[in-house]
Short mmCIF file of C-alpha atoms and ligand atoms in Angstrom, two decimals:
data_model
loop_
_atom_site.label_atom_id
_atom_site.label_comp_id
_atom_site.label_asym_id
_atom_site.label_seq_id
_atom_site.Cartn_x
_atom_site.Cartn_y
_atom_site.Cartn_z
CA UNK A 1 0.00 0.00 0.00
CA UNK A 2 1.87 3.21 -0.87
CA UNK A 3 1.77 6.71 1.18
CA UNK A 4 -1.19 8.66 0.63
CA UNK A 5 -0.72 11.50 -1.18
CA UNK A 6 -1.96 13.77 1.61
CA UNK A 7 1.02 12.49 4.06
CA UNK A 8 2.78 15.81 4.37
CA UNK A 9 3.84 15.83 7.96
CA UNK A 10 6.53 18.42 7.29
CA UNK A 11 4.15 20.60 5.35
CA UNK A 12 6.68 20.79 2.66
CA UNK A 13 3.66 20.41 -0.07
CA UNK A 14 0.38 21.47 1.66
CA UNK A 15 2.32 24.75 3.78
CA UNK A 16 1.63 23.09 7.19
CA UNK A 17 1.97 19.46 8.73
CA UNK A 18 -0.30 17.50 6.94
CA UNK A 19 -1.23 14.28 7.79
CA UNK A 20 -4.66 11.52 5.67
CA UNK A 21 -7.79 11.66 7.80
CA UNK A 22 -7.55 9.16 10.97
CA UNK A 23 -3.41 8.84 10.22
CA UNK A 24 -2.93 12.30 12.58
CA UNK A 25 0.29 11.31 15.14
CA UNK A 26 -0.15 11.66 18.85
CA UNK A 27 -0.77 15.01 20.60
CA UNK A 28 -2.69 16.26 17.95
CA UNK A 29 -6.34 16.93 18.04
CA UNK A 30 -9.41 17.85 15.61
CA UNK A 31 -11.53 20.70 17.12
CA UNK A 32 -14.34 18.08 17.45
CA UNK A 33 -11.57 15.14 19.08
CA UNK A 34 -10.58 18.26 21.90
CA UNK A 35 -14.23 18.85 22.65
CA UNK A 36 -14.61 14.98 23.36
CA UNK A 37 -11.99 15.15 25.34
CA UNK A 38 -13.45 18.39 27.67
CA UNK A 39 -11.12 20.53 25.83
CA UNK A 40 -10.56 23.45 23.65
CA UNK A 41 -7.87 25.18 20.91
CA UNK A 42 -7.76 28.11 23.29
CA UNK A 43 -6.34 30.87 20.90
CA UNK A 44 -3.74 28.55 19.98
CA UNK A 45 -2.42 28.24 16.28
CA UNK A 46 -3.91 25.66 13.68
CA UNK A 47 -0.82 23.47 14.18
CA UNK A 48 -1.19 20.92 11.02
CA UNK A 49 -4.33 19.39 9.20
CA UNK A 50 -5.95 16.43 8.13
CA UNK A 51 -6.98 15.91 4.65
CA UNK A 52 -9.21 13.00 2.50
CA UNK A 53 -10.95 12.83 -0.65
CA UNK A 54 -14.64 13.33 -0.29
CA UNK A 55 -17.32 13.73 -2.06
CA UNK A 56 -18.89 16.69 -0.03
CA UNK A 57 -16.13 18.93 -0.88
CA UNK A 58 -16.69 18.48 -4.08
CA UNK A 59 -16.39 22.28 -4.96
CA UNK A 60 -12.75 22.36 -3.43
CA UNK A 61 -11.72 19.69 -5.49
CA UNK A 62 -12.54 16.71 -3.57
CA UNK A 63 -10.42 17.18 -0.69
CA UNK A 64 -11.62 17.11 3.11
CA UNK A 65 -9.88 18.84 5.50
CA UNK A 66 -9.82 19.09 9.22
CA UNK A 67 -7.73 21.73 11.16
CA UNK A 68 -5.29 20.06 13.86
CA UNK A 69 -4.50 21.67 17.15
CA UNK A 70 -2.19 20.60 19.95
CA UNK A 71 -3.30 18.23 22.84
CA UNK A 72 -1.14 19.86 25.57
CA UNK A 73 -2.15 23.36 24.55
CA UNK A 74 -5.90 23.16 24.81
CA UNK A 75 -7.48 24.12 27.58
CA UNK A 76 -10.18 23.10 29.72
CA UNK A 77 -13.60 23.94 28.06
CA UNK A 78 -14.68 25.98 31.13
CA UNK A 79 -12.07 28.23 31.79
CA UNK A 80 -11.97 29.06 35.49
CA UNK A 81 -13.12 33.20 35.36
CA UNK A 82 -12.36 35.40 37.87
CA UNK A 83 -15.76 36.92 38.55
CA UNK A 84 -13.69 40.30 38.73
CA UNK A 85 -12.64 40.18 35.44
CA UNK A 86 -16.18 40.48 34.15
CA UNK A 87 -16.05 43.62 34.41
CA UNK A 88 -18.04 46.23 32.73
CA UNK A 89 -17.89 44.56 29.42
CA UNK A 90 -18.96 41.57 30.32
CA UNK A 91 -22.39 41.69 27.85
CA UNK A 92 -20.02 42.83 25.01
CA UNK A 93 -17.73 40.19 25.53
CA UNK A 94 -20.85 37.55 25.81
CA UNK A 95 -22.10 39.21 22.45
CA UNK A 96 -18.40 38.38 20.96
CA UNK A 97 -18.24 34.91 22.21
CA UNK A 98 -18.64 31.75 19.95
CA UNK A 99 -21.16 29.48 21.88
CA UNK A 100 -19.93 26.61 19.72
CA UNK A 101 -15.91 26.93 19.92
CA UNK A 102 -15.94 29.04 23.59
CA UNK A 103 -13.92 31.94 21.51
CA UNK A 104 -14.21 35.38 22.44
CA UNK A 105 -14.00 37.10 18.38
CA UNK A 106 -13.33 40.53 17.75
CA UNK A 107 -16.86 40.94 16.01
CA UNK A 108 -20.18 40.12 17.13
CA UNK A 109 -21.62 36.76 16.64
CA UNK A 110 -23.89 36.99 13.81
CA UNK A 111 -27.17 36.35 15.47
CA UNK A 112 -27.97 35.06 12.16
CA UNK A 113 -26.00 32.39 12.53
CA UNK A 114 -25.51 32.10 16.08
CA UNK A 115 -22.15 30.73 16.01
CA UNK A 116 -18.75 32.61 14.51
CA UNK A 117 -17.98 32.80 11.02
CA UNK A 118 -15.10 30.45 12.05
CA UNK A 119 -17.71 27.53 13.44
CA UNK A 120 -19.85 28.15 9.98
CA UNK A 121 -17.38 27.14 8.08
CA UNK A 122 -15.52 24.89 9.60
CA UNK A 123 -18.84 22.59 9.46
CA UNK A 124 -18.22 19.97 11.99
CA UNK A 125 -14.60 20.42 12.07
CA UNK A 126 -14.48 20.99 7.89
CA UNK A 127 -13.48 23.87 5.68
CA UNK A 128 -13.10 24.26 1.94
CA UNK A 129 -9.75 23.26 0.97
CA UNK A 130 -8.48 25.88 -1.29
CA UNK A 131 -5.14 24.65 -3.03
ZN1 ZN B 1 -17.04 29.54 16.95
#
């Protein structure tokens, strides 16, 4: 069986790490895999991504892809919150906060969507693969 043409970990091809769906090494995490685990990207980088033909990406060319995050970087999904730090912008910062991915944005979450423009797109953890 040869290497899949999406194995990439040193993102010399794909500009990040770059690993076939289900093939990602240790210590790294989908979005959806941290919140299984009671945990979060917390602001950190996308640190590699997985990628797979499929047929629901058909626009993109046929390729799936899944944004990879660090294990021992994400953080707990309810951050402890020092009820002082509320402070007096604590109903703009609720009006900025993702209630999907726990992210505070710098916009307003689209009560249209109800989630960030990040969460919309990624889809469960997808995004368009533009190449
Ligand atoms: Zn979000």
């Amino acid at each position: 069986m040869s290497r899949s043409k999406f194995w990439d970990p040193t993102g010399e091809q794909f500009g990040m790490p770059t690993w076939p769906r289900k093939m990602a090494p240790d210590g790294y995490a989908t979005r959806r895999q941290l919140r299984a685990m009671g945990l979060r990207p917390g602001g950190q980088p996308v640190a590699g991504q997985l990628l797979w033909r499929s047929r629901k990406a058909r626009r993109s060319g046929g390729t799936g892809a899944a944004w990879l995050y660090l294990v021992e970087l994400a953080l707990p999904v309810r951050p402890m919150t020092p009820g002082k730090q509320a402070g007096l912008d604590a109903a703009m910062r609720k009006r900025r906060t993702c209630p999907q991915c726990d992210q505070v944005r710098d916009y307003c979450i689209p009560k249209s969507l109800g989630i960030c423009v990040e969460c919309q797109f990624a889809d469960e953890d997808e995004y368009a693969f533009a190449a």
